[in-house]
Every structure is written in structure tokens, then in C-alpha cells.
PDB file of C-alpha atoms in Angstrom:
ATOM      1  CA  UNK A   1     106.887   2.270-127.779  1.00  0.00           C
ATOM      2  CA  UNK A   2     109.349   1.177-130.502  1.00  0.00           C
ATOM      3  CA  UNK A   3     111.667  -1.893-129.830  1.00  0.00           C
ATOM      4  CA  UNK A   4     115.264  -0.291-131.475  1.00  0.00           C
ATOM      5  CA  UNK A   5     116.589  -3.618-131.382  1.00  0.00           C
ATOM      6  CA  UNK A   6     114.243  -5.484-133.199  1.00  0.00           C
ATOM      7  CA  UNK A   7     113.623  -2.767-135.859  1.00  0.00           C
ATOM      8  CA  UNK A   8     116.282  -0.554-135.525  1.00  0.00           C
ATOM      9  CA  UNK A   9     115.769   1.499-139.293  1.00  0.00           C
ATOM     10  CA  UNK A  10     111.956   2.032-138.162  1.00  0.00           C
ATOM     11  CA  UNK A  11     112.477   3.061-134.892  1.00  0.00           C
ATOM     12  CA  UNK A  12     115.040   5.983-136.292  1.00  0.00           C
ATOM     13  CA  UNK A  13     112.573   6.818-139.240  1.00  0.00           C
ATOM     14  CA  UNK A  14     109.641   7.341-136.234  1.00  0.00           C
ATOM     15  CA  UNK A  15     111.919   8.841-134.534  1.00  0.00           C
ATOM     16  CA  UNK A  16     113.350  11.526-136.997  1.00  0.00           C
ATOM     17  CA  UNK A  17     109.378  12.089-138.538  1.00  0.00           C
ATOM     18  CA  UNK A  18     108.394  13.080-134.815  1.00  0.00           C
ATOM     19  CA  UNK A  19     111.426  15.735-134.642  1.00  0.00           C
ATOM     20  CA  UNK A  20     110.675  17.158-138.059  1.00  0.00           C
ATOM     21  CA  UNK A  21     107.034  17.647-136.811  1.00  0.00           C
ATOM     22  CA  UNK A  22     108.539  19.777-134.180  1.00  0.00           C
ATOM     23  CA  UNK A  23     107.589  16.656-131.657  1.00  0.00           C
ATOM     24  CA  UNK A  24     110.160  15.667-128.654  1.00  0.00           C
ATOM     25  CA  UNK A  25     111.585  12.505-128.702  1.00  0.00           C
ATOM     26  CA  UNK A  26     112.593  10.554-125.465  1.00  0.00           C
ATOM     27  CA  UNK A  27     115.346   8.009-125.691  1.00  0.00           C
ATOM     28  CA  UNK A  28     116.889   5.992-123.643  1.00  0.00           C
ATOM     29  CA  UNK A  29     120.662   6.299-125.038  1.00  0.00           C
ATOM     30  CA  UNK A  30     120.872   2.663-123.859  1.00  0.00           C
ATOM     31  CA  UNK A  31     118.559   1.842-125.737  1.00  0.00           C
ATOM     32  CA  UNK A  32     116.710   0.262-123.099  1.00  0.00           C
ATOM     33  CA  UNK A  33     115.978   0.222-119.515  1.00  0.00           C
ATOM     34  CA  UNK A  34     118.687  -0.851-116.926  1.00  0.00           C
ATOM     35  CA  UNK A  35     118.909  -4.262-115.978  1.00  0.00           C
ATOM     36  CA  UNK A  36     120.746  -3.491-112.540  1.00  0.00           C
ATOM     37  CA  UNK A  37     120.041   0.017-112.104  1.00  0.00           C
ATOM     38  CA  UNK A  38     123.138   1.139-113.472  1.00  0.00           C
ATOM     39  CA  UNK A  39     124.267   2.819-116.106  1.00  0.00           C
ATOM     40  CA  UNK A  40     125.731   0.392-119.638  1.00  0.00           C
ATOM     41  CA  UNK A  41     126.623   1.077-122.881  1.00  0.00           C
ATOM     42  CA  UNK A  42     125.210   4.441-124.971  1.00  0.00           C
ATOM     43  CA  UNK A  43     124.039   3.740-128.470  1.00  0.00           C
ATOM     44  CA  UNK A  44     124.626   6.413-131.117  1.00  0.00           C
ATOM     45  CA  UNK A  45     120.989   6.413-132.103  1.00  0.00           C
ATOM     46  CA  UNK A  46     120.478   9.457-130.567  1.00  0.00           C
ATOM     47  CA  UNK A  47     124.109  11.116-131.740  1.00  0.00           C
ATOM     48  CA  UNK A  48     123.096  10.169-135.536  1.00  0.00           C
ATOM     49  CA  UNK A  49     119.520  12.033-134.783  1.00  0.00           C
ATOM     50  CA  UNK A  50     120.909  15.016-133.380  1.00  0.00           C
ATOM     51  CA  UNK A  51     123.219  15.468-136.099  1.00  0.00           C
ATOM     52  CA  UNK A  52     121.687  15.069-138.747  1.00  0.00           C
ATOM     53  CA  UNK A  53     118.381  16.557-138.326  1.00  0.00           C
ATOM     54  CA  UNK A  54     120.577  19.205-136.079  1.00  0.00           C
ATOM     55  CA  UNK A  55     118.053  19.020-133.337  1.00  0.00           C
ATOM     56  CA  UNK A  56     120.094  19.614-129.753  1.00  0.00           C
ATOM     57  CA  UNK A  57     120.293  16.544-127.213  1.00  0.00           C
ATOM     58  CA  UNK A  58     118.809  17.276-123.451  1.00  0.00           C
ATOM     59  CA  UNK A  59     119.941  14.646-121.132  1.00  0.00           C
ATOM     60  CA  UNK A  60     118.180  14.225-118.381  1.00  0.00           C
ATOM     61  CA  UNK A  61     118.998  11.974-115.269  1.00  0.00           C
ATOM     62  CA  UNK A  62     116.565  10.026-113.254  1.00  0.00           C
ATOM     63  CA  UNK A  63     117.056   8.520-109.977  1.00  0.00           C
ATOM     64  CA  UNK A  64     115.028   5.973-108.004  1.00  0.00           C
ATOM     65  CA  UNK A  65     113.294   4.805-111.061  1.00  0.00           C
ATOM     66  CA  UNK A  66     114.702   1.551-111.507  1.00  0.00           C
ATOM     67  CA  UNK A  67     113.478   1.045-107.697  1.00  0.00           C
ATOM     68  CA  UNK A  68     110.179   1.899-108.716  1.00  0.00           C
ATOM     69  CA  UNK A  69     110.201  -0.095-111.424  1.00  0.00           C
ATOM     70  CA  UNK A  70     112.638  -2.757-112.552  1.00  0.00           C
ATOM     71  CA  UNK A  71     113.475  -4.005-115.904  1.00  0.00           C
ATOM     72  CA  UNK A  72     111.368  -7.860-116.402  1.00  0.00           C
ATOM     73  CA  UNK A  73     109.273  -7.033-113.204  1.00  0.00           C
ATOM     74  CA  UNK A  74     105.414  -5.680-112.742  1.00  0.00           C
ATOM     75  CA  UNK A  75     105.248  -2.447-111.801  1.00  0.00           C
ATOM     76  CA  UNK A  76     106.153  -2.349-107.897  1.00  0.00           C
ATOM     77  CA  UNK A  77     104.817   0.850-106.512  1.00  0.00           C
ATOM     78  CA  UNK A  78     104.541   4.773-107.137  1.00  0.00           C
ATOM     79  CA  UNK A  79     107.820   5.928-105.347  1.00  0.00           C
ATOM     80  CA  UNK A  80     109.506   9.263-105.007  1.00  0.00           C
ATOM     81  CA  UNK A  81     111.613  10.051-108.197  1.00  0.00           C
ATOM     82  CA  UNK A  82     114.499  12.759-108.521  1.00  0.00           C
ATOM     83  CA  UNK A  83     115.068  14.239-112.172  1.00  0.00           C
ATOM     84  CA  UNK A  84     117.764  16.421-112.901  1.00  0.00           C
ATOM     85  CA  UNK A  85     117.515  18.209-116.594  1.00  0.00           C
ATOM     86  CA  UNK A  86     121.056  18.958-118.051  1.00  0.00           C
ATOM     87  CA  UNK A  87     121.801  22.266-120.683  1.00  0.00           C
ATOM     88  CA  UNK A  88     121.525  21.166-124.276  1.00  0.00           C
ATOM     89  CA  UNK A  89     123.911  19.344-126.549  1.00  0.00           C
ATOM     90  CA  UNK A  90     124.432  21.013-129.824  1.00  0.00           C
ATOM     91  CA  UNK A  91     125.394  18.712-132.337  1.00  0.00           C
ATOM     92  CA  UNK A  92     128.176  19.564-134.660  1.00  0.00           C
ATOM     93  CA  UNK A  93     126.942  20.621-138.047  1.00  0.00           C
ATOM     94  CA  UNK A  94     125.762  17.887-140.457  1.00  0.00           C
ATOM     95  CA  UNK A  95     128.640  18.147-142.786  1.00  0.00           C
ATOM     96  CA  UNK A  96     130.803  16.774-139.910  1.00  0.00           C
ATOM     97  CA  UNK A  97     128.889  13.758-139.383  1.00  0.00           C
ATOM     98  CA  UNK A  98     131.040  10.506-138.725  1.00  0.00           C
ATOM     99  CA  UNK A  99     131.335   7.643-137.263  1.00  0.00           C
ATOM    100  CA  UNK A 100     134.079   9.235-134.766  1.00  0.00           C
ATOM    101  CA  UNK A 101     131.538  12.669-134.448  1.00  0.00           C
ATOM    102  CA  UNK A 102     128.358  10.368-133.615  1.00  0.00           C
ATOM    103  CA  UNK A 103     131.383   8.354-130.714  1.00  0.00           C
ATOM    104  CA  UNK A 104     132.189  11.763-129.708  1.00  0.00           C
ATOM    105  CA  UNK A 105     129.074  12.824-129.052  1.00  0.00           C
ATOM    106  CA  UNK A 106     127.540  10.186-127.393  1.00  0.00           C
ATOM    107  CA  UNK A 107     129.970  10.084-125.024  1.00  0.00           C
ATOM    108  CA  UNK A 108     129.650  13.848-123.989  1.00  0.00           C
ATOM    109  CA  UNK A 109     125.919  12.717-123.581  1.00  0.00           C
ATOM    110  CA  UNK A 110     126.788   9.633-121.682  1.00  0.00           C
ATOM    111  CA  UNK A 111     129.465  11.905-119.287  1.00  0.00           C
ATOM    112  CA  UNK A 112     126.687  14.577-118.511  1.00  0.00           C
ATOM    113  CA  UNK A 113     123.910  11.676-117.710  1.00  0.00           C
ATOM    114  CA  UNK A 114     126.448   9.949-115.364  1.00  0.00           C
ATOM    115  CA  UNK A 115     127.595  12.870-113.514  1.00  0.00           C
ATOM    116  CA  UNK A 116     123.753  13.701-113.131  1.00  0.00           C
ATOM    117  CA  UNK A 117     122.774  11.006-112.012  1.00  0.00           C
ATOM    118  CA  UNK A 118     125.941  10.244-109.616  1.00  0.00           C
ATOM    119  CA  UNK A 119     124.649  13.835-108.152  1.00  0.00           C
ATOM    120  CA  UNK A 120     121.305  12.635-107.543  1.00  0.00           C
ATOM    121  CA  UNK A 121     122.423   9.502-106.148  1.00  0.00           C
ATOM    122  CA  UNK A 122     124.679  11.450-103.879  1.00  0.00           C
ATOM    123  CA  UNK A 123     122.002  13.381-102.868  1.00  0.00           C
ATOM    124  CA  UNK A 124     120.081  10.618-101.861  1.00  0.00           C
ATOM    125  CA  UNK A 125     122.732   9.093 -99.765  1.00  0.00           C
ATOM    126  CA  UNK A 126     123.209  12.129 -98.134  1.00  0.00           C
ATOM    127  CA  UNK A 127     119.308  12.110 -97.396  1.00  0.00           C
ATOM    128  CA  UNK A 128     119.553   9.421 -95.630  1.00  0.00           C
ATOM    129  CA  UNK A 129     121.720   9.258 -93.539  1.00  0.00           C
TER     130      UNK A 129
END
């Protein structure tokens, strides 16, 4: 695992190396696990990586991990997870990249992640009750 924050140029160099080896890459577009659960604040790490190696995004949503498993705690228990796999991002071509087309598209990644997960959480509640 590769701390972004504390190496942010090496983590995108490992990153992009792995996607030009045909590898996947998993990210989390926070750049790190949630603190409450909820979603925060999308990086563009994974906008910049997308674009310019012009490798699509697939968000995916997870729900009940942070139950499972909470950010500064030990490992609590093996508990029933709910993953929901959205279609691909494209990114625009590289001679479009910008600041305002990496902003652009991570916040069509963020949108699609939320209303995932806000599904899945839904679906839960409804489970429930």
C-alpha cells in the first residue's frame, strides 16, 4: 500500500507503471479510508490517471465496510459487505487535460460513487426493517 499523502509523485508513478503493465489499480478517490463512514472530499489523482494514460475509471461502491472495519481501529469482524460496480468513465482525450477537465471528472466519479452507495445504503435500510 502506498501512502498518497506522504509521497504523493511516487504513489502516481506506481500507480501509472501498474496501468501501463495492463495491471488494475484500486483507489480510493479520497485518498483514504473514511473516518465516519461517509463519503469527503475526491482527489483528482485518479482524474489525472485516467486522462492521461486514457485508461477508463470504474467506480465501485461499497457498503458496510467501514462497519467491518473502521479507519484507526483493529480489524472488528468479517461482516456481510454489499458492492455495487458502476459502467466505466471514459476520460476525455489527453489533449483536453486541465485542471477544470481533471474537476470535471472527478466529480462525475464522485456523483456515480454517491448515488451507489446511497442505493446500497437504501437497500440496507429497507432490509431491515
Amino acid at each position: 500500500m502506498v501512502d498518497p499523502d506522504a509521497n504523493l509523485i511516487p504513489a502516481m508513478r506506481a500507480g501509472a507503471f501498474g496501468l501501463g503493465q495492463g495491471r488494475p489499480l484500486i483507489l480510493y478517490p479520497e485518498g483514504e479510508r473514511s473516518i465516519d463512514g461517509k463519503p469527503r472530499i475526491f482527489k483528482k489523482g485518479a482524474a489525472i490517471l485516467s486522462i492521461h494514460l486514457q485508461v477508463p475509471i470504474v467506480p465501485v461502491a461499497i457498503e458496510g465496510f467501514y462497519e467491518a472495519w473502521p479507519r484507526n481501529q483493529k480489524f472488528r469482524a468479517f461482516t456481510p459487505l454489499k458492492v455495487m460496480i458502476g459502467d466505466a468513465i471514459v476520460p476525455p482525450p489527453e489533449s483536453e487535460a486541465s485542471e477544470a477537465a481533471y474537476e470535471q471528472l472527478t466529480a462525475e466519479l464522485k456523483t456515480r460513487v454517491v448515488e451507489m452507495w446511497d442505493g446500497l445504503r437504501d437497500e440496507k435500510v429497507g432490509l431491515q426493517q
